[in-house]
């Protein structure tokens, strides 16, 4: 029907119970649901329900749902997550320069977004930039600087208010974000290409063709617990949720 008849209070559509309307909408794909939401305010509200978008979101990349269906991003509308996922998949974005800096570095910067802060590797340092309240970009000057490497930071991770980084100098550095505590130890003979951190353990991979497991428990900080020899450099590494 035309928009005028659908939005009219006397439309037979609104005589149906909400459960039946949701059932009808559940047969629509993401594009059809989006178009339905443009008809009128009432249909926009109906077509934006998380219940309708969960099925679609579970088939999207990085929409906040595990393979078992657990929601890891509760509080964020599922429709918005699907939209971001689709934009990411198809390369749709707003091209805008939000930050410039003058420093020479060999590697591309690594970035992690955590709440209202963007953490960005710049040469041998990691800097934290606060997002502007109006959403227009980043504040010009960093709120914090985390240092410790003699060469470029290759990769870092943020876990439970900790930053763990691997550098071109072969070292691993751990910083407490809200404190002065830091740990640095020599980890590999060549650059540390990847790191991960969880439950008092650090894993790292390097150009030196090894992956290693490190302890952070009291009295054993920086002790290598296990070494995996590989046939080529290690580019990516992660600790599974089951450790």
Coordinates of C-alpha atoms in Angstrom, one line a residue:
X1 CA 0.0 0.0 0.0
X2 CA 1.1 3.6 -0.4
X3 CA 2.7 5.3 2.6
X4 CA -0.5 7.4 3.3
X5 CA -2.6 4.3 3.8
X6 CA 0.0 2.5 5.9
X7 CA 0.4 5.4 8.3
X8 CA -3.3 6.0 8.6
X9 CA -4.8 5.0 12.0
X10 CA -7.6 3.3 10.2
X11 CA -5.3 1.0 8.2
X12 CA -6.2 -2.7 8.6
X13 CA -2.5 -3.3 9.2
X14 CA -2.6 -1.9 12.7
X15 CA -5.5 -4.1 13.6
X16 CA -3.1 -7.0 13.7
X17 CA -1.4 -7.8 17.0
X18 CA 2.2 -6.8 17.3
X19 CA 3.4 -10.5 17.5
X20 CA 1.9 -11.1 14.1
X21 CA 3.4 -7.9 12.6
X22 CA 6.8 -9.0 13.9
X23 CA 6.3 -12.4 12.4
X24 CA 5.6 -10.9 9.0
X25 CA 8.6 -8.6 9.2
X26 CA 10.8 -11.5 10.2
X27 CA 10.6 -12.8 6.6
X28 CA 12.2 -9.6 5.3
X29 CA 15.9 -9.1 4.6
X30 CA 18.0 -6.2 5.7
X31 CA 17.3 -4.0 2.7
X32 CA 13.6 -4.6 2.9
X33 CA 13.5 -3.8 6.6
X34 CA 15.4 -0.6 6.0
X35 CA 12.9 0.4 3.3
X36 CA 10.0 -0.5 5.5
X37 CA 11.3 1.8 8.2
X38 CA 11.1 4.8 5.7
X39 CA 7.3 4.5 5.3
X40 CA 6.2 6.1 8.6
X41 CA 7.3 6.6 12.2
X42 CA 5.3 3.6 13.5
X43 CA 6.8 1.2 11.0
X44 CA 10.3 2.7 11.6
X45 CA 9.9 1.8 15.3
X46 CA 8.6 -1.7 14.5
X47 CA 11.2 -2.5 11.9
X48 CA 14.0 -1.4 14.2
X49 CA 13.3 -3.9 16.9
X50 CA 16.4 -6.0 17.9
X51 CA 14.3 -9.1 17.6
X52 CA 14.1 -8.7 13.8
X53 CA 17.8 -7.9 13.3
X54 CA 19.3 -10.6 15.4
X55 CA 18.9 -13.3 12.7
X56 CA 20.5 -11.0 10.2
X57 CA 23.3 -9.9 12.6
X58 CA 24.4 -13.4 13.3
X59 CA 25.2 -13.8 9.6
X60 CA 27.2 -10.5 9.5
X61 CA 30.9 -10.0 10.2
X62 CA 31.8 -8.6 13.6
X63 CA 28.3 -7.7 14.6
X64 CA 28.8 -8.6 18.3
X65 CA 27.4 -12.2 18.3
X66 CA 29.3 -15.4 18.9
X67 CA 28.7 -18.5 16.9
X68 CA 26.5 -19.7 19.7
X69 CA 24.4 -16.5 19.6
X70 CA 25.7 -14.8 22.7
X71 CA 25.4 -11.0 22.5
X72 CA 28.7 -9.4 23.3
X73 CA 27.6 -5.8 22.7
X74 CA 24.4 -5.5 24.6
X75 CA 23.1 -1.9 24.7
X76 CA 24.0 -1.1 21.1
X77 CA 21.0 -1.5 18.7
X78 CA 21.4 -4.6 16.6
X79 CA 20.3 -2.7 13.5
X80 CA 23.1 -0.2 13.9
X81 CA 25.6 -3.1 14.2
X82 CA 24.4 -4.6 11.0
X83 CA 24.7 -1.3 9.3
X84 CA 28.3 -0.8 10.5
X85 CA 29.1 -4.4 9.4
X86 CA 27.7 -3.9 5.9
X87 CA 29.5 -0.6 5.5
X88 CA 32.7 -2.3 6.6
X89 CA 32.2 -5.2 4.3
X90 CA 31.5 -3.1 1.2
X91 CA 34.0 -0.4 2.0
X92 CA 31.5 2.4 2.5
X93 CA 32.9 5.1 4.8
X94 CA 33.2 8.8 5.3
X95 CA 36.7 9.7 4.2
X96 CA 38.0 12.3 6.6
X97 CA 41.4 13.1 8.1
X98 CA 40.9 13.1 11.9
X99 CA 44.6 13.2 13.0
X100 CA 48.0 14.1 11.5
X101 CA 51.4 13.8 13.1
X102 CA 55.0 14.4 12.1
X103 CA 57.2 11.4 12.9
X104 CA 59.1 9.0 10.7
X105 CA 58.2 5.3 11.2
X106 CA 58.8 2.2 9.1
X107 CA 55.6 0.3 10.0
X108 CA 51.9 1.2 9.6
X109 CA 50.4 2.4 12.9
X110 CA 48.3 -0.1 14.9
X111 CA 45.1 1.2 16.5
X112 CA 42.7 0.1 19.2
X113 CA 39.5 1.9 20.2
X114 CA 38.6 1.6 23.9
X115 CA 35.6 3.5 25.1
X116 CA 36.2 7.2 24.4
X117 CA 39.9 6.8 23.7
X118 CA 41.8 5.8 20.5
X119 CA 45.1 4.2 21.2
X120 CA 47.5 4.6 18.3
X121 CA 51.1 3.5 17.8
X122 CA 53.4 6.3 16.5
X123 CA 57.0 5.2 15.9
X124 CA 58.3 3.8 19.3
X125 CA 55.4 5.1 21.4
X126 CA 51.7 4.4 21.9
X127 CA 49.5 7.5 22.3
X128 CA 46.0 7.8 23.7
X129 CA 43.7 10.4 22.0
X130 CA 40.3 11.3 23.4
X131 CA 37.3 11.3 21.1
X132 CA 35.6 14.7 20.8
X133 CA 32.3 14.8 22.6
X134 CA 30.4 15.9 19.5
X135 CA 31.8 13.0 17.5
X136 CA 33.6 15.2 15.0
X137 CA 37.0 13.5 15.5
X138 CA 39.9 13.3 17.9
X139 CA 41.4 15.9 20.2
X140 CA 44.6 17.2 18.8
X141 CA 46.9 16.4 21.7
X142 CA 47.3 13.0 23.3
X143 CA 46.0 12.4 26.8
X144 CA 48.8 9.9 27.6
X145 CA 52.0 8.5 26.0
X146 CA 53.2 5.0 26.7
X147 CA 56.9 4.4 25.8
X148 CA 59.5 1.8 26.3
X149 CA 60.6 0.5 22.9
X150 CA 63.8 1.6 21.0
X151 CA 62.2 0.9 17.6
X152 CA 58.7 1.0 16.1
X153 CA 55.8 -0.6 17.9
X154 CA 54.7 -3.5 15.7
X155 CA 51.6 -4.6 17.5
X156 CA 49.8 -4.0 20.8
X157 CA 46.6 -5.2 22.6
X158 CA 44.4 -3.6 25.2
X159 CA 43.1 -6.0 27.9
X160 CA 41.7 -5.1 31.3
X161 CA 43.3 -1.7 31.5
X162 CA 46.7 -3.1 30.3
X163 CA 48.6 -2.4 27.1
X164 CA 50.9 -5.1 25.9
X165 CA 53.1 -4.2 23.0
X166 CA 55.7 -5.9 20.8
X167 CA 58.4 -3.9 19.0
X168 CA 61.0 -4.0 16.3
X169 CA 63.6 -4.2 19.0
X170 CA 62.4 -7.7 20.0
X171 CA 61.1 -6.5 23.3
X172 CA 57.7 -6.8 25.0
X173 CA 56.4 -4.0 27.1
X174 CA 53.4 -4.0 29.5
X175 CA 51.8 -0.8 30.8
X176 CA 49.0 -0.2 33.3
X177 CA 46.8 2.4 31.6
X178 CA 45.8 4.0 34.9
X179 CA 49.1 3.9 36.7
X180 CA 52.8 4.1 36.5
X181 CA 53.5 0.4 36.6
X182 CA 55.3 -1.0 33.5
X183 CA 57.3 -4.1 32.7
X184 CA 59.8 -4.6 29.8
X185 CA 61.7 -7.7 28.9
X186 CA 63.7 -9.1 25.9
X187 CA 61.5 -11.6 24.1
X188 CA 62.8 -12.4 20.6
X189 CA 65.9 -12.1 18.5
X190 CA 64.0 -10.1 15.9
X191 CA 60.9 -7.9 15.8
X192 CA 57.8 -9.0 17.6
X193 CA 55.1 -9.1 15.0
X194 CA 52.1 -10.0 17.2
X195 CA 51.1 -10.3 20.8
X196 CA 48.1 -11.3 22.9
X197 CA 47.5 -11.2 26.7
X198 CA 45.0 -12.9 29.0
X199 CA 44.9 -14.2 32.6
X200 CA 48.5 -13.5 33.4
X201 CA 49.9 -14.9 30.2
X202 CA 51.4 -13.2 27.2
X203 CA 51.9 -15.0 23.8
X204 CA 54.1 -13.5 21.1
X205 CA 55.2 -14.3 17.6
X206 CA 58.2 -13.0 15.7
X207 CA 60.2 -12.8 12.6
X208 CA 62.7 -15.1 14.3
X209 CA 60.3 -18.0 13.4
X210 CA 59.2 -18.6 17.0
X211 CA 56.0 -18.2 19.0
X212 CA 56.5 -18.0 22.8
X213 CA 54.4 -18.0 26.0
X214 CA 55.4 -15.7 28.8
X215 CA 54.5 -15.6 32.5
X216 CA 53.4 -12.5 34.3
X217 CA 52.8 -14.1 37.7
X218 CA 54.6 -12.8 40.8
X219 CA 58.2 -13.7 40.8
X220 CA 58.1 -15.1 37.2
X221 CA 57.5 -11.9 35.2
X222 CA 59.1 -12.3 31.8
X223 CA 59.9 -16.0 32.2
X224 CA 59.4 -18.0 29.0
X225 CA 57.1 -20.9 29.6
X226 CA 57.0 -22.4 26.2
X227 CA 58.5 -21.9 22.7
X228 CA 57.0 -23.1 19.5
X229 CA 59.4 -23.3 16.5
X230 CA 57.9 -22.6 13.1
X231 CA 59.0 -22.7 9.5
X232 CA 58.4 -19.1 8.8
X233 CA 57.9 -15.8 10.6
X234 CA 54.7 -15.5 12.8
X235 CA 52.4 -12.8 11.7
X236 CA 49.4 -13.4 14.0
X237 CA 48.8 -15.0 17.3
X238 CA 45.9 -15.2 19.9
X239 CA 44.9 -16.9 23.1
X240 CA 41.7 -18.8 22.8
X241 CA 38.9 -18.0 25.3
X242 CA 39.6 -21.4 26.9
X243 CA 43.3 -20.6 27.3

